[in-house]
């Protein structure tokens, strides 16, 4: 079991800060696919989606909820702890991993919305036998004064 640092983000903007680089990689591959089939209109969305499939791995997460605690388990086999980046905001979790050792390995990328807002300061992540575990605690509901 290896701990993974969790970047704390107060809003969703910080979690998507480096999306531009990945979008550019997808764009270049989609254009290559367009050229390799001789061009022609009408297949740009197909080329884009195929480029995403070739570059991105989006494993299906499992969400467990118990006693105010949320845990996400997600396959992350083939990635070292230092290659995995976890960003937590009150409303969502972003997991990104890219292998620096294996050329051609897909980029693991997954965004998961929390069912309830979480306390980002109490969020932890660990990698255990190729499974990423992210544990979060639900935010405490603020008590609203009852007006008479």
XYZ file of C-alpha atoms in Angstrom:
148
model
C 0.000 0.000 0.000
C 1.396 3.374 -1.062
C -0.059 6.760 -0.216
C -0.804 9.101 -3.109
C -0.826 12.875 -2.488
C -4.203 14.555 -2.994
C -4.250 18.059 -4.419
C -6.941 20.080 -2.697
C -9.036 22.325 -4.938
C -11.798 24.568 -3.668
C -13.445 24.725 -7.092
C -13.570 22.661 -10.261
C -11.383 25.083 -12.260
C -8.145 23.947 -10.623
C -8.937 20.309 -11.307
C -9.099 20.926 -15.058
C -6.126 23.285 -15.352
C -4.035 20.986 -17.574
C -6.872 19.771 -19.817
C -5.573 21.904 -22.692
C -2.477 19.745 -23.207
C -4.515 16.544 -23.454
C -7.037 18.204 -25.759
C -4.164 19.193 -28.049
C -2.877 15.585 -28.147
C -6.365 14.377 -29.064
C -6.660 17.070 -31.743
C -3.339 16.076 -33.339
C -4.249 12.374 -33.393
C -7.748 13.105 -34.748
C -6.173 15.127 -37.564
C -3.741 12.288 -38.273
C -6.694 9.871 -38.482
C -8.481 12.309 -40.808
C -5.444 12.474 -43.103
C -4.819 8.713 -43.014
C -8.291 7.973 -44.377
C -7.862 10.498 -47.176
C -9.755 13.372 -45.610
C -13.292 14.192 -46.551
C -16.087 15.747 -44.603
C -18.537 14.111 -42.257
C -16.290 11.993 -40.022
C -14.690 14.596 -37.759
C -16.575 13.418 -34.665
C -15.654 9.797 -35.436
C -11.985 10.799 -35.741
C -12.120 12.721 -32.449
C -13.776 9.857 -30.548
C -11.328 7.319 -31.986
C -8.415 9.534 -30.916
C -9.868 9.687 -27.387
C -10.195 5.877 -27.304
C -6.583 5.465 -28.428
C -5.152 7.940 -25.909
C -7.368 7.763 -22.816
C -8.149 4.976 -20.384
C -11.248 5.703 -18.265
C -11.702 2.769 -15.877
C -15.049 2.291 -14.177
C -14.917 3.345 -10.525
C -16.777 1.722 -7.659
C -18.315 4.042 -5.041
C -18.874 2.838 -1.480
C -20.747 4.936 1.098
C -20.886 4.280 4.817
C -21.347 6.449 7.916
C -20.529 9.767 6.242
C -17.495 8.310 4.488
C -17.178 7.900 0.726
C -14.646 5.599 -0.898
C -13.877 5.292 -4.572
C -12.031 2.230 -5.824
C -10.683 2.266 -9.345
C -8.293 0.069 -11.329
C -4.914 1.746 -11.921
C -2.742 -1.228 -12.876
C 0.463 -0.420 -14.701
C 0.928 2.988 -13.098
C 3.450 3.802 -10.394
C 2.351 5.870 -7.370
C 4.380 8.862 -8.570
C 2.588 8.812 -11.928
C -0.885 9.167 -10.398
C -2.302 12.635 -9.724
C -5.463 12.997 -7.657
C -7.307 16.308 -7.343
C -10.282 16.630 -5.005
C -12.794 19.455 -4.931
C -15.976 19.526 -2.852
C -18.018 18.395 -5.861
C -15.711 16.163 -7.891
C -12.616 14.014 -8.017
C -10.176 14.040 -10.936
C -7.675 11.208 -11.372
C -4.968 11.428 -14.016
C -2.039 9.088 -14.568
C 0.529 8.952 -17.323
C 3.366 6.461 -17.446
C 6.783 7.902 -18.094
C 8.238 4.384 -18.392
C 5.987 2.791 -20.992
C 5.758 4.432 -24.391
C 2.295 4.119 -25.864
C 0.519 3.467 -22.558
C -2.806 5.260 -22.389
C -3.391 8.222 -20.121
C -5.680 7.244 -17.276
C -8.222 10.017 -16.889
C -11.401 9.924 -14.876
C -13.633 12.614 -13.396
C -16.098 11.458 -10.770
C -18.798 13.622 -9.230
C -19.296 13.128 -5.514
C -22.915 12.357 -4.522
C -22.605 14.979 -1.741
C -20.017 17.722 -1.150
C -16.880 16.433 0.582
C -14.301 17.911 2.937
C -11.251 18.171 0.661
C -8.911 18.576 3.627
C -9.816 15.104 4.887
C -9.462 13.303 1.548
C -6.793 10.615 1.195
C -5.630 8.329 -1.601
C -3.583 5.145 -1.732
C -2.557 2.581 -4.324
C -2.914 -1.037 -3.237
C -2.216 -3.931 -5.640
C -3.104 -1.870 -8.725
C -6.307 -0.459 -7.210
C -6.566 3.244 -6.383
C -8.546 3.922 -3.200
C -9.719 7.484 -2.544
C -11.464 8.108 0.768
C -13.377 11.286 1.572
C -15.597 12.538 4.367
C -18.868 14.302 3.606
C -18.949 18.001 4.450
C -20.847 18.794 7.607
C -24.147 20.518 6.900
C -24.170 24.051 8.247
C -26.873 24.521 10.851
C -29.351 27.135 9.687
C -31.043 29.143 12.446
C -34.766 28.544 12.609
C -36.697 31.786 12.428
C -39.883 32.109 14.431
